[in-house]
PDB file of C-alpha atoms in Angstrom:
ATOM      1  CA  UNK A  10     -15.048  18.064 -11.418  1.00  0.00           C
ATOM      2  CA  UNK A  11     -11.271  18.119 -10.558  1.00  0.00           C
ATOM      3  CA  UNK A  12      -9.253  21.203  -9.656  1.00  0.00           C
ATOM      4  CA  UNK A  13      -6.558  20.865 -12.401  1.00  0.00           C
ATOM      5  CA  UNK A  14      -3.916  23.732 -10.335  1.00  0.00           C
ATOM      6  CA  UNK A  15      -4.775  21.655  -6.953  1.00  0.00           C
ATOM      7  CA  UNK A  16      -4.256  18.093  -8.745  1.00  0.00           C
ATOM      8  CA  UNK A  17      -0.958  19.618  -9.440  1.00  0.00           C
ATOM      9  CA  UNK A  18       0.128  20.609  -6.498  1.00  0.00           C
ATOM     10  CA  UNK A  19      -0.994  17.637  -4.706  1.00  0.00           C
ATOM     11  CA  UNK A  20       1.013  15.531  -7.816  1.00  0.00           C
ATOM     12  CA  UNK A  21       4.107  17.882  -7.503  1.00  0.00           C
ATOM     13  CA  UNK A  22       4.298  16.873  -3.279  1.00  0.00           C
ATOM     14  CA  UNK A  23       3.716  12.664  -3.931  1.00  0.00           C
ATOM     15  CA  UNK A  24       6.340  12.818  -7.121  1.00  0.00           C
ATOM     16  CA  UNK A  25       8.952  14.792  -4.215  1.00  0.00           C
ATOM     17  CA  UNK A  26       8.157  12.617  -0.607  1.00  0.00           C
ATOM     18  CA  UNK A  27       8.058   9.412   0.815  1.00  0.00           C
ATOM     19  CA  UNK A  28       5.547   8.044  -2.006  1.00  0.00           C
ATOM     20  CA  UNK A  29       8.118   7.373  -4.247  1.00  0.00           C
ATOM     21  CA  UNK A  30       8.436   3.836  -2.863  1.00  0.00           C
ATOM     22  CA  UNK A  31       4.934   2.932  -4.147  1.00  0.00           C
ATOM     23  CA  UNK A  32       4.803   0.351  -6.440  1.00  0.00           C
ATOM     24  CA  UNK A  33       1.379   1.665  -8.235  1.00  0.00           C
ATOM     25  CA  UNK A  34      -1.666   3.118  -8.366  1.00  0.00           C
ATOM     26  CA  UNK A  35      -3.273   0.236  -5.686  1.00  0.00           C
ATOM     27  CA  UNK A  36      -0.718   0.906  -3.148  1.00  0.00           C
ATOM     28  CA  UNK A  37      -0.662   4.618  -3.744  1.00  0.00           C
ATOM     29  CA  UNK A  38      -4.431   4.427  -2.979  1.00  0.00           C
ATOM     30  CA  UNK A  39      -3.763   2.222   0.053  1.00  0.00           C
ATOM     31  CA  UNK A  40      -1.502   4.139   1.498  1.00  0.00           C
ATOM     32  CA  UNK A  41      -3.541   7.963   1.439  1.00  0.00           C
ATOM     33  CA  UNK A  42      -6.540   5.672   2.844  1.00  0.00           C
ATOM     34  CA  UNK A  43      -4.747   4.095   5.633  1.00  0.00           C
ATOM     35  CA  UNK A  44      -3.215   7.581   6.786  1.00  0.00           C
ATOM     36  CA  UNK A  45      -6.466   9.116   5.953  1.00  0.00           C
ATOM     37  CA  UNK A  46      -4.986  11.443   3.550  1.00  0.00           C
ATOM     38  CA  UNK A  47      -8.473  11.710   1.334  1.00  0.00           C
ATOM     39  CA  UNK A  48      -9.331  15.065   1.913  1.00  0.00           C
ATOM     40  CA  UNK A  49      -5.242  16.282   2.209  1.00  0.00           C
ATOM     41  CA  UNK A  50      -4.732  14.800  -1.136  1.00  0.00           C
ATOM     42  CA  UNK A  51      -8.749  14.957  -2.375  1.00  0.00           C
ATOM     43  CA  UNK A  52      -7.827  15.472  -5.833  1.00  0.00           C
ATOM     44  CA  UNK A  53      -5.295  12.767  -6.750  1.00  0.00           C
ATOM     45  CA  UNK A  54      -7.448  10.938  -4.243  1.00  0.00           C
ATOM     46  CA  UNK A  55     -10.156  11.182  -6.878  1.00  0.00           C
ATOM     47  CA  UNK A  56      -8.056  10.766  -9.924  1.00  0.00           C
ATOM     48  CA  UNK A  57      -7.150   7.615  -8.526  1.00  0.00           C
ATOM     49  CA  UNK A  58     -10.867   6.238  -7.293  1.00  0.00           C
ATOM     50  CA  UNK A  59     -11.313   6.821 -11.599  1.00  0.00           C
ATOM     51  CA  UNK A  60      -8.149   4.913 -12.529  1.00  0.00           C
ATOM     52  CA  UNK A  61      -8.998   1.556 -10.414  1.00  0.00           C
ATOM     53  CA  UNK A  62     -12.214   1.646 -11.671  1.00  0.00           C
ATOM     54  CA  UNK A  63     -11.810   1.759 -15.392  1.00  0.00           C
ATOM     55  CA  UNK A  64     -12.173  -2.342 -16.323  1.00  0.00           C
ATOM     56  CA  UNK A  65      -9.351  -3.780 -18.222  1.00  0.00           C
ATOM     57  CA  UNK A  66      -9.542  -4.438 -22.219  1.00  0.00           C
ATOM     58  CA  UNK A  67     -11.421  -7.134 -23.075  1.00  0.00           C
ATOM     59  CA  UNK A  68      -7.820  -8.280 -24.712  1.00  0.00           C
ATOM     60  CA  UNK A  69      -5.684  -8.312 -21.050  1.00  0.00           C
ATOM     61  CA  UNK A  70      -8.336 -10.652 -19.858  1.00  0.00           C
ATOM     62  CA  UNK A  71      -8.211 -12.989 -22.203  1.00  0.00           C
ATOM     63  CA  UNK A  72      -4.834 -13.158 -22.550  1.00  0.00           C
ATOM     64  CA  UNK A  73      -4.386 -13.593 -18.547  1.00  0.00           C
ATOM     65  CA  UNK A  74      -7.300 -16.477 -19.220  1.00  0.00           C
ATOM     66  CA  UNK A  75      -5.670 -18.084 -22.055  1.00  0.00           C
ATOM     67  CA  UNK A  76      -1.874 -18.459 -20.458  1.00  0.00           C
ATOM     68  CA  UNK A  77      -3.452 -20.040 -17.396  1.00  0.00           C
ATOM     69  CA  UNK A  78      -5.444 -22.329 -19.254  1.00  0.00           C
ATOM     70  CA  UNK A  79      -2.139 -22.998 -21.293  1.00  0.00           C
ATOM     71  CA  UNK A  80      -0.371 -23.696 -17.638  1.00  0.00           C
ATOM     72  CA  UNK A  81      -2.980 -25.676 -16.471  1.00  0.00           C
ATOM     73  CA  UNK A  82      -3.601 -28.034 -19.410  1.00  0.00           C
ATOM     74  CA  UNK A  83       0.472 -28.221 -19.254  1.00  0.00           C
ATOM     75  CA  UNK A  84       0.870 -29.378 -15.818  1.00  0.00           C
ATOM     76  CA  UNK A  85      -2.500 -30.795 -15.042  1.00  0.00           C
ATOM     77  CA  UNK A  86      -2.765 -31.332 -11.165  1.00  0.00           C
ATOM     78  CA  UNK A  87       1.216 -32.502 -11.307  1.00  0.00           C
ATOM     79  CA  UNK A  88       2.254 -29.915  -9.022  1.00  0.00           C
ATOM     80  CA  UNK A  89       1.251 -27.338  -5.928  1.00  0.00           C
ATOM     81  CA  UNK A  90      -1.033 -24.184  -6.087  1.00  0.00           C
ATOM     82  CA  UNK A  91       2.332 -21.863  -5.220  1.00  0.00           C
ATOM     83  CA  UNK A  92       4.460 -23.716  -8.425  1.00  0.00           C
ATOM     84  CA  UNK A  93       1.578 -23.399 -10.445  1.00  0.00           C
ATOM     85  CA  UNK A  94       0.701 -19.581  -9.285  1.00  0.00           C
ATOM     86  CA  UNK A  95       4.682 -18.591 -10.153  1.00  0.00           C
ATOM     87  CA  UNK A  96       4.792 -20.611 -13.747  1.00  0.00           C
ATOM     88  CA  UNK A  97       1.716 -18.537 -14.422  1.00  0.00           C
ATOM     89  CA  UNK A  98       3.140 -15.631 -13.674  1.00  0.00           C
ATOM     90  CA  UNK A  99       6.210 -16.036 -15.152  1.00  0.00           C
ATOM     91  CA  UNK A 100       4.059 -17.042 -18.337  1.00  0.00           C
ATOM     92  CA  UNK A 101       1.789 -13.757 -18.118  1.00  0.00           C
ATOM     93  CA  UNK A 102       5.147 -11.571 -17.104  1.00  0.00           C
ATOM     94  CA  UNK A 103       7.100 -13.333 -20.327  1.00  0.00           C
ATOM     95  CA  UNK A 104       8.171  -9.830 -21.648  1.00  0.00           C
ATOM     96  CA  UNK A 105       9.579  -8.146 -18.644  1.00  0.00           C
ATOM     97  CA  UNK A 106      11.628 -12.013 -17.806  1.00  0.00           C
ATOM     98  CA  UNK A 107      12.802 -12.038 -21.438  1.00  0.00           C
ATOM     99  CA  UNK A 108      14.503  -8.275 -20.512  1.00  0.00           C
ATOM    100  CA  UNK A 109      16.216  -9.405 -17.772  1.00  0.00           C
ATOM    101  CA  UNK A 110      19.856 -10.172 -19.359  1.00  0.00           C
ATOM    102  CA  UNK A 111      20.531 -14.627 -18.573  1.00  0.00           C
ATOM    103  CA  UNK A 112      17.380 -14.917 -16.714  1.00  0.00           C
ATOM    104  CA  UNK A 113      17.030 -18.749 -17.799  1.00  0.00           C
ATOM    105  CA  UNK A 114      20.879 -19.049 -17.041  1.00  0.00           C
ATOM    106  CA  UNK A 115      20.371 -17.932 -13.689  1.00  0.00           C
ATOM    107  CA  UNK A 116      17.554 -19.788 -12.666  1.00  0.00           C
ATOM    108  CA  UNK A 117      18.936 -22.557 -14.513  1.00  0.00           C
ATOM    109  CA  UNK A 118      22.164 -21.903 -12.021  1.00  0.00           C
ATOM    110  CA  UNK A 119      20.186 -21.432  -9.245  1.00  0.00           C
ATOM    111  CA  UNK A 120      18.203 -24.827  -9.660  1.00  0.00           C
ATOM    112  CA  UNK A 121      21.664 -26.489  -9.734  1.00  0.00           C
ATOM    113  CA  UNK A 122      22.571 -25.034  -6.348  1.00  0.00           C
ATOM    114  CA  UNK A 123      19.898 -26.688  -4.400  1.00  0.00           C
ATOM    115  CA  UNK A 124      20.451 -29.727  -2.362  1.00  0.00           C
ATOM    116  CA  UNK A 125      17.457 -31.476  -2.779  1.00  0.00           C
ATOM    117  CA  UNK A 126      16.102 -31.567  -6.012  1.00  0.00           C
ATOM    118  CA  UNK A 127      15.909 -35.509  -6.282  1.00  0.00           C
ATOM    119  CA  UNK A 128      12.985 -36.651  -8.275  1.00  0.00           C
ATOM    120  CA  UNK A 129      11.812 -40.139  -6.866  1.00  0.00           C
ATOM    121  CA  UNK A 130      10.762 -42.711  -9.896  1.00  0.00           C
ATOM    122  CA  UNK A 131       8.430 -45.637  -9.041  1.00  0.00           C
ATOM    123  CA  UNK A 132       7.777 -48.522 -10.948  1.00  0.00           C
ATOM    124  CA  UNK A 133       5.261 -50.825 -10.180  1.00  0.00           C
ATOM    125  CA  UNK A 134       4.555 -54.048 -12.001  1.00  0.00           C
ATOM    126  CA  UNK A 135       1.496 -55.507 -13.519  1.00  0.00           C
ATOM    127  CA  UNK A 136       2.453 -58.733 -12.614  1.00  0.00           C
TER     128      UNK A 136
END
């Protein structure tokens, strides 16, 4: 059972300090491991044992399974692990890169600025 005035507490002290540069719930868990911090922060310690536990919707997996079989079919073996790992992301991340005001325009500006994006074409007879 959690203590509800010590959850708060603890809560109140990671919202004010240096664990405001944690990026989520994962790293926030990392971090009071690696510091062993369990039994300082035992409640939110627990709280968060219960939140990386509970299994995503059956929905979020799918749809994480479904874009990267949409990459994949798309690119089929026509490119590296890392370009295919960052399409897919930018595929499963669509709605936070469609916030971001000219995102195609910049990466679109950004391609333009590289050196060496020369694509080499080979044709070979059948002759």
């Amino acid at each position: 059972m959690l203590q509800k005035d010590r959850l708060k507490t603890e809560l109140g002290v990671i919202y004010r300090s240096d664990f405001r540069n944690m990026t989520g719930v994962i790293s926030l868990l990392q971090f009071i491991i690696e510091n062993n911090l369990q039994t300082t922060f035992s409640e939110t310690y627990k709280v968060l044992l219960i939140i990386v536990t509970i299994p995503m919707t059956t929905d979020e997996a799918e749809s994480c399974f479904s874009t990267l079989k949409r990459v994949k079919t798309f690119l089929r073996k026509t490119m590296s692990e890392d370009r295919l790992s960052a399409l897919a992301i930018l595929s499963i991340e669509k709605r936070m890169t469609n916030g971001i005001p000219k995102f195609n325009e910049n990466v679109i500006d950004l391609f333009a600025l590289k050196k060496d994006r020369r694509v080499d074409l080979i044709y070979e007879s059948c002759t």
